[in-house]
mmCIF file of C-alpha atoms in Angstrom:
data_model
loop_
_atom_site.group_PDB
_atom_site.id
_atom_site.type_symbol
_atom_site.label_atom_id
_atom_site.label_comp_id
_atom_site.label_asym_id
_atom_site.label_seq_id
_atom_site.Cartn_x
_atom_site.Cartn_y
_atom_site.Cartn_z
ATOM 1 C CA UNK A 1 196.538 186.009 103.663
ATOM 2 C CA UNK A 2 198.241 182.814 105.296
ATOM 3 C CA UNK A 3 195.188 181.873 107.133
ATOM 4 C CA UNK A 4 193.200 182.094 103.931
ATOM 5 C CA UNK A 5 195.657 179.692 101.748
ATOM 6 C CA UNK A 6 195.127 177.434 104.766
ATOM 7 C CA UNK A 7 191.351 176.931 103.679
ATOM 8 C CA UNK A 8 190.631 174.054 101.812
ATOM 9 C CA UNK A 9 189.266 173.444 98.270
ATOM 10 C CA UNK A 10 186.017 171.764 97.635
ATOM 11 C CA UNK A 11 186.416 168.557 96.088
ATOM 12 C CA UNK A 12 183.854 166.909 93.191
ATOM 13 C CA UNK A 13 181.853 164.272 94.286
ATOM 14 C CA UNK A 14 183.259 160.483 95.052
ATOM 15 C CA UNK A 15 182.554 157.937 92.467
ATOM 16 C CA UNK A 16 180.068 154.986 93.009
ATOM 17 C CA UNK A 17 182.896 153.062 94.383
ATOM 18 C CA UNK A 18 182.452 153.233 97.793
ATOM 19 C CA UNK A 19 179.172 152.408 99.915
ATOM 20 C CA UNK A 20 178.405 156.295 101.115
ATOM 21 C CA UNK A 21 177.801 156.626 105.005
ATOM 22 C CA UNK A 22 174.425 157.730 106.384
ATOM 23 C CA UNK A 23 174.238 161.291 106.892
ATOM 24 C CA UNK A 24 171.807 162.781 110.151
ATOM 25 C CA UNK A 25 171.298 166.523 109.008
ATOM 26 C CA UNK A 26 170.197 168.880 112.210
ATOM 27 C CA UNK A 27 168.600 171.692 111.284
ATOM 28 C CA UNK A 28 168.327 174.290 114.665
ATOM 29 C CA UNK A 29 165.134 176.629 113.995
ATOM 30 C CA UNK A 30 163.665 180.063 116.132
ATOM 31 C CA UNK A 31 161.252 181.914 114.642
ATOM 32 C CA UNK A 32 162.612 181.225 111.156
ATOM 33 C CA UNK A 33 159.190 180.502 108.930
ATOM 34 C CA UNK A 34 160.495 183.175 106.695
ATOM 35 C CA UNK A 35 163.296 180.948 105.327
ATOM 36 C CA UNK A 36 163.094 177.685 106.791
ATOM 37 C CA UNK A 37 160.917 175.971 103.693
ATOM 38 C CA UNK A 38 163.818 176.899 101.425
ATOM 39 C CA UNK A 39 166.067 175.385 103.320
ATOM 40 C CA UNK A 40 164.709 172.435 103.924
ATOM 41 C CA UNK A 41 163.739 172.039 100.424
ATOM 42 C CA UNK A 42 167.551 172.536 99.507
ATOM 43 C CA UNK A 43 168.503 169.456 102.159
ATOM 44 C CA UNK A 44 165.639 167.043 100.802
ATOM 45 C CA UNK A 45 166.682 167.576 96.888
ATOM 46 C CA UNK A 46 170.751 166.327 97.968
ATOM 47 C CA UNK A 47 172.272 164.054 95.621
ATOM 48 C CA UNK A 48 173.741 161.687 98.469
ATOM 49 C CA UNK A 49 170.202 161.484 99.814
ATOM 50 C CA UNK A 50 169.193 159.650 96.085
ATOM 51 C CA UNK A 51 170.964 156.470 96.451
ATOM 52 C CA UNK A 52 168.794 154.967 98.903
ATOM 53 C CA UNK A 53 166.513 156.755 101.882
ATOM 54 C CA UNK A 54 168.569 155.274 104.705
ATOM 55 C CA UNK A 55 171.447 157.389 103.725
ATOM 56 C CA UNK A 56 169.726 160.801 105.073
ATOM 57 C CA UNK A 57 167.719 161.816 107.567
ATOM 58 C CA UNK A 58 166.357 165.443 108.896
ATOM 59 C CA UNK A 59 166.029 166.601 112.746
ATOM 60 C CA UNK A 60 164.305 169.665 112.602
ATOM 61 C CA UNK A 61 164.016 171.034 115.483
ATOM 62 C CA UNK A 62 161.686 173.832 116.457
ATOM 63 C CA UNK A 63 163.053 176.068 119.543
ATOM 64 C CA UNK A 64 160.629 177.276 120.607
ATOM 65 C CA UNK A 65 159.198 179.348 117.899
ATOM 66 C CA UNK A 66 156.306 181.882 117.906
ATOM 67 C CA UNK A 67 155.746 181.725 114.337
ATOM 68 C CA UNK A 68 155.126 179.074 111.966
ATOM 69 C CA UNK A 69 158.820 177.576 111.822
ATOM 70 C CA UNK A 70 156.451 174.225 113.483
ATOM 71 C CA UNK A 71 154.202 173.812 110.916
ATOM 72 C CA UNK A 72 156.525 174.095 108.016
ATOM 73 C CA UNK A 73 158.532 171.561 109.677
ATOM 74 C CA UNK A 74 155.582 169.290 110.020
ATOM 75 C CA UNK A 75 154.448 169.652 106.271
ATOM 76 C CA UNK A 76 157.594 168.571 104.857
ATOM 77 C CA UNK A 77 157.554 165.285 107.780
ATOM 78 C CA UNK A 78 154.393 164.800 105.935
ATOM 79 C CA UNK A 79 155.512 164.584 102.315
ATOM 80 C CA UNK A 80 158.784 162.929 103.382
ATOM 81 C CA UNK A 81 159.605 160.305 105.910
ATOM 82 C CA UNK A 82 163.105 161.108 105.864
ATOM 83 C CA UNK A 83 162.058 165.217 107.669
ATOM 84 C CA UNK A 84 161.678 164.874 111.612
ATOM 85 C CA UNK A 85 160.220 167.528 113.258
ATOM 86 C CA UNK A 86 161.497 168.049 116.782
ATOM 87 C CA UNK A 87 159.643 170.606 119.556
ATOM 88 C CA UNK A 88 161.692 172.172 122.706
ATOM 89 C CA UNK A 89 160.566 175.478 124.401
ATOM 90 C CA UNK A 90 162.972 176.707 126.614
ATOM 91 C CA UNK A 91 166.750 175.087 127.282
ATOM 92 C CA UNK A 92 167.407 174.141 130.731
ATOM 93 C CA UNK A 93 169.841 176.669 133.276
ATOM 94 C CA UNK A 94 172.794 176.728 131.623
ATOM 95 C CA UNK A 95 172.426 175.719 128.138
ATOM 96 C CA UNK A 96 172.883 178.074 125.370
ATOM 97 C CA UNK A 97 169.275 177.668 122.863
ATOM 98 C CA UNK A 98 171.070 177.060 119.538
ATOM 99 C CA UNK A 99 173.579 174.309 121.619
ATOM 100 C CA UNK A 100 170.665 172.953 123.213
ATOM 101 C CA UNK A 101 167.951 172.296 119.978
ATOM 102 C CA UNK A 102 171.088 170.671 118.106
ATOM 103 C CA UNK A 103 171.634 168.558 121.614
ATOM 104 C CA UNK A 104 168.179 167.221 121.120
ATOM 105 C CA UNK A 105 167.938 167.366 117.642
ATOM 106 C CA UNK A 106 171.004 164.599 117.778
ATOM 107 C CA UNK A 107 169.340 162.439 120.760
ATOM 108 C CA UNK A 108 166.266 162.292 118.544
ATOM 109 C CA UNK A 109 168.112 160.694 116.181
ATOM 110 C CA UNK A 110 169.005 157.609 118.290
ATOM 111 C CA UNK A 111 171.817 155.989 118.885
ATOM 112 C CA UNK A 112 175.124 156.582 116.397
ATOM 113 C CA UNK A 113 175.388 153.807 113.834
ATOM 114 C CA UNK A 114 178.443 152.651 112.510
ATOM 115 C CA UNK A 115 180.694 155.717 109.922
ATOM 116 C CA UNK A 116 177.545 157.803 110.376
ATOM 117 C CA UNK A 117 178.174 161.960 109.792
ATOM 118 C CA UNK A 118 176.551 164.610 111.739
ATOM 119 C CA UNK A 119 175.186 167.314 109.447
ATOM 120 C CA UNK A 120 174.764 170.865 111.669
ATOM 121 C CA UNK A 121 172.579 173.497 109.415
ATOM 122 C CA UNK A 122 171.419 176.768 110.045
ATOM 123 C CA UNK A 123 168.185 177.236 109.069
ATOM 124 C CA UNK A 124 169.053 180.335 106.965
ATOM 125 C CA UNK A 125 171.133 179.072 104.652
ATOM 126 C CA UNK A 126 170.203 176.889 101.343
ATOM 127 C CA UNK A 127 172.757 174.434 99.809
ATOM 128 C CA UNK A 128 173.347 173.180 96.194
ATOM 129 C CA UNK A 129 172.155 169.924 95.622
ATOM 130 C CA UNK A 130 175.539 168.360 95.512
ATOM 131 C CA UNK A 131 177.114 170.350 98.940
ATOM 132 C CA UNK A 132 177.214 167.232 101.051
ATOM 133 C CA UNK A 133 178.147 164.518 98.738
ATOM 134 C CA UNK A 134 181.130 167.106 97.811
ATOM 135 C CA UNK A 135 181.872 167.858 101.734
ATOM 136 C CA UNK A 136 182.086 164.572 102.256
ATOM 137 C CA UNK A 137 184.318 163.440 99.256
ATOM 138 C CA UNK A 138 185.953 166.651 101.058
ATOM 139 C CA UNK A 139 186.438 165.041 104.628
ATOM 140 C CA UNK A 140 187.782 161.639 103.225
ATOM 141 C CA UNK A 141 190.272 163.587 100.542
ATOM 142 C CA UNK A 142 192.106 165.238 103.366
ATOM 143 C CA UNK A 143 191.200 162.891 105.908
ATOM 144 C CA UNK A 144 189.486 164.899 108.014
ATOM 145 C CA UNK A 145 186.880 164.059 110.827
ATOM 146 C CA UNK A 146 185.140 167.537 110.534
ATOM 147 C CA UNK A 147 184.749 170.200 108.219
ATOM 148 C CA UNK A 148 182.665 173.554 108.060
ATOM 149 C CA UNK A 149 182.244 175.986 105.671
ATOM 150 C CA UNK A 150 180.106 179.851 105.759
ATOM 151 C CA UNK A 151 177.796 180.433 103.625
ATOM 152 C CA UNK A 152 177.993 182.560 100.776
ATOM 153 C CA UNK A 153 176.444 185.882 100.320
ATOM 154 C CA UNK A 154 172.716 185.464 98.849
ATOM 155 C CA UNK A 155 172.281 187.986 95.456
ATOM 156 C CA UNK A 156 170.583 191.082 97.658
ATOM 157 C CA UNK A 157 173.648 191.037 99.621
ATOM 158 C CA UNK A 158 173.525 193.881 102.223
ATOM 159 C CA UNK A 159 176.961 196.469 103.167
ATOM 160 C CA UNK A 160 177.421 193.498 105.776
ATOM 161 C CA UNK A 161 179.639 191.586 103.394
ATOM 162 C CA UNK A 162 182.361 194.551 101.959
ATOM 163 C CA UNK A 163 182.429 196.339 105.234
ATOM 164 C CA UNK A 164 182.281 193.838 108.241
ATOM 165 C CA UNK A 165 183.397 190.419 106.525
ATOM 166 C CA UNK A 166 186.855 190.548 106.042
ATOM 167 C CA UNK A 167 188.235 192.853 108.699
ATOM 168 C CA UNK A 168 185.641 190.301 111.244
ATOM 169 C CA UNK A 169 187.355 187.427 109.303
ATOM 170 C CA UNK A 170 190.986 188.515 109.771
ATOM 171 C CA UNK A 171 190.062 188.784 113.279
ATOM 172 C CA UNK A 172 188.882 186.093 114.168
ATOM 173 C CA UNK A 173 191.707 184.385 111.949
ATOM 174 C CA UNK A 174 193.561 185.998 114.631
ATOM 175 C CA UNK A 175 192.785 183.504 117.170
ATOM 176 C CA UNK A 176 191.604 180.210 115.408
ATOM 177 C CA UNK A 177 193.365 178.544 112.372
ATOM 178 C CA UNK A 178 191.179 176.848 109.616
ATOM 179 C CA UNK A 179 193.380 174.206 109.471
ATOM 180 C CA UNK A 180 193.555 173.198 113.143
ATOM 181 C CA UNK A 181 197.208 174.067 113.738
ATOM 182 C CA UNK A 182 196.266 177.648 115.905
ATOM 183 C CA UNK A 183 195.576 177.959 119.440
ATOM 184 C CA UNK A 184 191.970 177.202 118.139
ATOM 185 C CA UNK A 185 190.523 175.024 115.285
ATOM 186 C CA UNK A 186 188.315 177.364 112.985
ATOM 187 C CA UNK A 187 184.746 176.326 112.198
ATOM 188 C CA UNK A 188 181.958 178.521 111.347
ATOM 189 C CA UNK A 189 178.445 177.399 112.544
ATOM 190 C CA UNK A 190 176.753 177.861 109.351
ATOM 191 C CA UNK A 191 177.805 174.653 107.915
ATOM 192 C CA UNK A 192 179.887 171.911 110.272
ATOM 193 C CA UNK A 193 179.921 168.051 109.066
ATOM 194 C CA UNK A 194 181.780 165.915 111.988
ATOM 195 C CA UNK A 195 181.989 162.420 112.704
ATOM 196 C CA UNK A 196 179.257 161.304 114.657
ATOM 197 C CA UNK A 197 182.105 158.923 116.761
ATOM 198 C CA UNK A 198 184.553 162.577 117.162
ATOM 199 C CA UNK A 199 181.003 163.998 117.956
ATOM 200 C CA UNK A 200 180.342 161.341 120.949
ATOM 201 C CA UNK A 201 184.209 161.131 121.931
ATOM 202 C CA UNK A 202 184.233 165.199 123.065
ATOM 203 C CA UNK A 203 181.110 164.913 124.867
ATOM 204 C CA UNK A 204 178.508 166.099 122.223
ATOM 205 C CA UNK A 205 177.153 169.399 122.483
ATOM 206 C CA UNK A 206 176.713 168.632 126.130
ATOM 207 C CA UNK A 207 180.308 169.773 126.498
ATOM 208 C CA UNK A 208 179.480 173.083 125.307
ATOM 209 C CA UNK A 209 176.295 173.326 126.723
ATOM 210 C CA UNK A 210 177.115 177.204 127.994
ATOM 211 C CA UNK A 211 179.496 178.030 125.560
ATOM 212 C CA UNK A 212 178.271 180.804 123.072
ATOM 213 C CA UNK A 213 181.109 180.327 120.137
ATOM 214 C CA UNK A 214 180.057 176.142 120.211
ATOM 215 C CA UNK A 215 181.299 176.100 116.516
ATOM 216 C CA UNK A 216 185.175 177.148 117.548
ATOM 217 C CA UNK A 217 184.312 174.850 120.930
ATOM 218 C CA UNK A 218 183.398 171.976 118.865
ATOM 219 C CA UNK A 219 186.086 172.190 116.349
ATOM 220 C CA UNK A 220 188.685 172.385 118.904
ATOM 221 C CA UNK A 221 187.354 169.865 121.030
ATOM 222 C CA UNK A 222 187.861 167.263 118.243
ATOM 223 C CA UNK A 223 190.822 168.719 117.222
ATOM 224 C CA UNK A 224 192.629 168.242 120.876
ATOM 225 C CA UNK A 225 190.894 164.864 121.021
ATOM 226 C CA UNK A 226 193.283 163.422 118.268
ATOM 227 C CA UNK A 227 190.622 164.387 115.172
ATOM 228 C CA UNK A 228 191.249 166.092 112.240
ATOM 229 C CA UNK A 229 189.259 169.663 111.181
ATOM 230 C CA UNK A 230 189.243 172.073 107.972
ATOM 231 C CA UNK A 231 187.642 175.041 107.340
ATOM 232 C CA UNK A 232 186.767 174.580 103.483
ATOM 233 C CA UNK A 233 185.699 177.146 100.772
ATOM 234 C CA UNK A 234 182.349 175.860 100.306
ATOM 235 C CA UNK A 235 180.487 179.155 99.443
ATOM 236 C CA UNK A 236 179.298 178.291 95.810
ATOM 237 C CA UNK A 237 177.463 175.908 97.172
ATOM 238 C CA UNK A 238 176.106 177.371 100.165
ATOM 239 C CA UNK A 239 174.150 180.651 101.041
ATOM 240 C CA UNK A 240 172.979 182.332 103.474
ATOM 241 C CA UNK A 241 170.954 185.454 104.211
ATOM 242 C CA UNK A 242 171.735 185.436 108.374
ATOM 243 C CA UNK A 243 174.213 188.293 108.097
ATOM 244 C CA UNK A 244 171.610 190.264 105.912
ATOM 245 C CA UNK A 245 170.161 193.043 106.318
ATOM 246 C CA UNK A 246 173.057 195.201 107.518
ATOM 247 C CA UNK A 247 171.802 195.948 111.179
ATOM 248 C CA UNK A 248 171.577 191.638 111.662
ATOM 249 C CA UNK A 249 175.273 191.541 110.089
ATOM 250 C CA UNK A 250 176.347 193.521 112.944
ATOM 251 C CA UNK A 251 174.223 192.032 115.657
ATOM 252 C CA UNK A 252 175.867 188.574 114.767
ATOM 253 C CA UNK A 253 179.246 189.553 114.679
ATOM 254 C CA UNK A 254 179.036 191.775 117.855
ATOM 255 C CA UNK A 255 177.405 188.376 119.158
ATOM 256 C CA UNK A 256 180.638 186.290 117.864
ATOM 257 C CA UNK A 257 183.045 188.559 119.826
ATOM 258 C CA UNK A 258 180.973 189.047 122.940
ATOM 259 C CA UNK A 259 181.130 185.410 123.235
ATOM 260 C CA UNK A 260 184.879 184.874 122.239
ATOM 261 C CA UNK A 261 186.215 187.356 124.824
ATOM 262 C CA UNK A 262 183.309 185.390 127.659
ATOM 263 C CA UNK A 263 181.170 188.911 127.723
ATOM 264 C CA UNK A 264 184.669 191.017 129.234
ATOM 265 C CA UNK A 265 183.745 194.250 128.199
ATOM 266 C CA UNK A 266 187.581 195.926 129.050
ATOM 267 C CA UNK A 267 188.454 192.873 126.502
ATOM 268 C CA UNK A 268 186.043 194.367 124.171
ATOM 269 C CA UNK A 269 186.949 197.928 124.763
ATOM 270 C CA UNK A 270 190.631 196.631 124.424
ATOM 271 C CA UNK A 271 190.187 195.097 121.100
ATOM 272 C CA UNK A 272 187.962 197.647 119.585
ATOM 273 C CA UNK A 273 190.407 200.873 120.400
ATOM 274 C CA UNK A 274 193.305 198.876 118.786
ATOM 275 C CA UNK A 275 191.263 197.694 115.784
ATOM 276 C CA UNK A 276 190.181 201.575 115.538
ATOM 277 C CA UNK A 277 194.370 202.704 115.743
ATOM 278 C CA UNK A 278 195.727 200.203 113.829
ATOM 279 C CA UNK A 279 193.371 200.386 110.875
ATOM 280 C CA UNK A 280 193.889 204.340 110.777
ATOM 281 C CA UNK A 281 197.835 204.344 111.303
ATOM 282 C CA UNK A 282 198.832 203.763 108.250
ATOM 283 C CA UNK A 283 196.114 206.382 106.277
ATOM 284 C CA UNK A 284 197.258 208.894 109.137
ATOM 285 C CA UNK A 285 200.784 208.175 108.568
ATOM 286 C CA UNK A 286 200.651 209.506 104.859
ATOM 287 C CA UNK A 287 198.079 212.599 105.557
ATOM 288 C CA UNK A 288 200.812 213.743 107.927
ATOM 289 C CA UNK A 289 203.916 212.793 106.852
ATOM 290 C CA UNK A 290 203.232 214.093 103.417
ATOM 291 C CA UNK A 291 205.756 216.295 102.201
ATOM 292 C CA UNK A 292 207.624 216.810 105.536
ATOM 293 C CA UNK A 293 208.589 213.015 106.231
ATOM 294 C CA UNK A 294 208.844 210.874 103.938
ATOM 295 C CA UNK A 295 209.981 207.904 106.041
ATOM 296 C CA UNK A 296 206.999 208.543 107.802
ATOM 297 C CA UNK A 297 204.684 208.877 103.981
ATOM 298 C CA UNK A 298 206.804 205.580 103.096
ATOM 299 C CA UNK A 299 206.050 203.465 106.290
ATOM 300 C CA UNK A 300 202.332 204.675 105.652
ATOM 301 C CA UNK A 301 202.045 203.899 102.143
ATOM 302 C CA UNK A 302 203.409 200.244 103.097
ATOM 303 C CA UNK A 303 201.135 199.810 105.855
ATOM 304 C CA UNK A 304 197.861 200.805 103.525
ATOM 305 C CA UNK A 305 198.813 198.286 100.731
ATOM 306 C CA UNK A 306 199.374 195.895 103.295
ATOM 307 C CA UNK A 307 196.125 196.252 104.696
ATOM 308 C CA UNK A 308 194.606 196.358 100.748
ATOM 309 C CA UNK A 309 196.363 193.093 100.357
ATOM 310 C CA UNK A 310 195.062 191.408 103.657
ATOM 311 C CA UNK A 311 191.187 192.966 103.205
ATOM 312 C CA UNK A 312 191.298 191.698 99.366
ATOM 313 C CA UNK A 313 192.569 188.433 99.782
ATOM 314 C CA UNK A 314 189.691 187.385 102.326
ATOM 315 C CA UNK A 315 187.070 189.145 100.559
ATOM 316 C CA UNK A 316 188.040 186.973 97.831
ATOM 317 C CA UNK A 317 187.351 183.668 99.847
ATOM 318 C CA UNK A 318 184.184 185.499 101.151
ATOM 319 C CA UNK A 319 183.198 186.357 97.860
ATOM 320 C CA UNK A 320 182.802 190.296 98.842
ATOM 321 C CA UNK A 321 184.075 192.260 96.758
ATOM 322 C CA UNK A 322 187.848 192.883 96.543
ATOM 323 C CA UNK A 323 187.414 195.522 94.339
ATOM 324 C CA UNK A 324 187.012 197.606 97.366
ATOM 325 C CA UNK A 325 189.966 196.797 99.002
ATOM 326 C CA UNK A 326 191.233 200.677 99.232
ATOM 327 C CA UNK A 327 188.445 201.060 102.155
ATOM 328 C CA UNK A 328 190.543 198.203 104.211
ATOM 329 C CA UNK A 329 191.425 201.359 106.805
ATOM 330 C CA UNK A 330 187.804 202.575 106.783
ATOM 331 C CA UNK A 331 186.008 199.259 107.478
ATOM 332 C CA UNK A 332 188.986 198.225 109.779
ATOM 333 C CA UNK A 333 187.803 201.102 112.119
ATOM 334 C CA UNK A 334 184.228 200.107 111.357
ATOM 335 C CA UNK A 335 184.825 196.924 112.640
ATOM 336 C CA UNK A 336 186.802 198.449 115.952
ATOM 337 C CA UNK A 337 183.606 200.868 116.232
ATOM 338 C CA UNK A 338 181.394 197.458 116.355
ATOM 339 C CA UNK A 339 183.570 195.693 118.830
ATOM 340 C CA UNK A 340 183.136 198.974 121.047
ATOM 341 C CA UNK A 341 179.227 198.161 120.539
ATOM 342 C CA UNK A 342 179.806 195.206 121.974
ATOM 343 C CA UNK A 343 181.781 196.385 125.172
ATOM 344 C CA UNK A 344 179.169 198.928 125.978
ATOM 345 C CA UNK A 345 176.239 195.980 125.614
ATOM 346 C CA UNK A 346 178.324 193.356 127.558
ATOM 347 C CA UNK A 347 178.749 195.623 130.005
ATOM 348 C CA UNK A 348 175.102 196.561 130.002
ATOM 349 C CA UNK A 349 174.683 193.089 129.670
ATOM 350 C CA UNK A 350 171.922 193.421 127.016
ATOM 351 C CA UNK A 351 174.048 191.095 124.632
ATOM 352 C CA UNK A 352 172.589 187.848 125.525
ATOM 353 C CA UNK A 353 172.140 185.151 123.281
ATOM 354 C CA UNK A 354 168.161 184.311 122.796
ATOM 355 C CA UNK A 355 168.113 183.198 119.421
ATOM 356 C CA UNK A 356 169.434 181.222 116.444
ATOM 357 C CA UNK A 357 172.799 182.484 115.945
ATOM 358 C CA UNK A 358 175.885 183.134 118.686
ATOM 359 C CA UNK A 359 178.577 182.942 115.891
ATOM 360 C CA UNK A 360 179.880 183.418 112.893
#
């Protein structure tokens, strides 16, 4: 519940006032034909992009896709000059594919002009029209040099977003703090705007060329380099359907963790078993201290509410139904259950990353 107050509030648009910067938006796409046309069409229609065409620019860049993800690129390149379509078809040894099309997706774009922002978009999401002039009256606000936010849940949401969100949120909260203070700096890789001069001072994504959680990298990385980053509650203005249906939900959370703990299966196993007892010790504690112990009913009771109060409160921010808070236990061990998943595929190693998405 900390962690969540520590996320920041959208903020409305800046005033005419001051000259906006230039905004190059990178838009990483595999095999995504099937949503990549709404997308783009969400980035095109941006207020900020109004003022004058300089101000915006699109690097789409196809990685390798099997499907039509290239033409849809090219088709909006040729009804505006401001889309870029970018080809790759296979990263070099030791590149991740997602790190690597953003990689090129920024060198296509030249070299970095004077207060120019770095837009990184998954291709399954679709933001409002006003989502980047409001992240960056955001950034300069709070002075910060990058901010992220996930994308909210689209209106078919799948049981990925009451079951798995907040006990996956709360974990990773765990180890990386949205406002930069933790051992890590939170981002989420749906959604990170960054300085294109913090991007260049940490090495680009050439720095994290092998590194499978590259927004937590990234946001560190500029965080340790003397910048300032926010995670910020952006999800009325951003969607996205990449943890839907419920089977992909799990796939790209088991992928988050797998590549937080560096594939370490015991880690995994580790985690998991703990999430599984700690999320069941405080239902257990009342089924059998009931009318025998009533410490034991008390300490239970306590621990349940707590972990009502924890699983509400970023369900809330996740917009994902707090309602159901009184399930905290039973998606707690879910969650524990899924990190297992992940031991037994790490170890198998059949959890490698080949497409679009290696976190949260």
């Amino acid at each position: 519940m900390r962690q969540t107050r520590a996320i920041a509030s959208l903020r409305e648009p800046r005033s005419g006032e001051v000259a906006p910067p230039k905004v190059t938006v990178v838009v990483p796409a595999r095999n995504e034909a099937a949503v990549l046309a709404d997308c783009l069409n969400s980035i095109v229609s941006q207020t900020h992009g109004t003022q004058h065409e300089a101000l915006l620019r699109v690097l789409v860049v196809d990685d390798g896709s099997t499907d039509g993800t290239g033409e849809i690129a090219r088709e909006f390149a040729r009804r505006d000059p401001r889309v870029v379509p970018v080809r790759v078809d296979s990263p070099p040894p030791g590149w991740g594919g997602k790190v690597h099309a953003m990689h090129v997706g920024v060198e296509a774009a030249g070299p970095p002009e004077a207060g120019e922002w770095l837009l990184f978009l998954d291709a399954d999401t679709v933001a409002a029209p006003d989502l980047l002039s409001r992240l960056l009256a955001t950034a300069d606000a709070i002075e910060a040099d990058l901010v992220s936010t996930p994308g909210g849940p689209p209106a078919a949401r799948s049981a990925t977003w009451p079951l798995l969100m907040p006990p996956g949120l709360q974990l990773i909260g765990e180890n990386a703090s949205p406002d930069g203070r933790g051992r890590k700096a939170f981002a989420i890789g749906h959604c990170i705007l960054v300085r294109r001069s913090h991007y260049e001072k940490v090495g680009g994504w050439a720095a994290f060329a092998a590194i499978r959680n590259e927004d937590v990298a990234i946001a560190t990385a500029v965080r340790d380099h003397g910048g300032t980053t926010r995670t910020v509650d952006g999800l009325d203005h951003l969607r996205t359907s990449g943890m839907d249906p419920f089977e992909q939900g799990w796939a790209s959370f088991r992928k988050s963790f797998v590549a937080g703990t560096k594939g370490s299966a015991p880690v995994l196993a580790a985690i998991g078993l703990g999430q599984i007892a700690m999320s069941l010790a405080a239902p257990l504690s009342v089924l059998v201290g009931r009318g025998r112990r009533p410490v034991l009913t008390a300490l239970g009771l306590v621990g349940c509410a707590a972990q009502g109060a924890a699983h509400a409160g970023t369900a809330r921010i996740m917009r994902a139904n707090p309602e159901l808070a009184p399930l905290a236990p039973i998606s707690g061990a879910l969650f524990g259950v899924l990190l297992l998943d992940g031991a037994v595929r790490a170890h198998q190693g059949r959890d490698q990353w080949k497409g679009r998405r290696s976190s949260f």
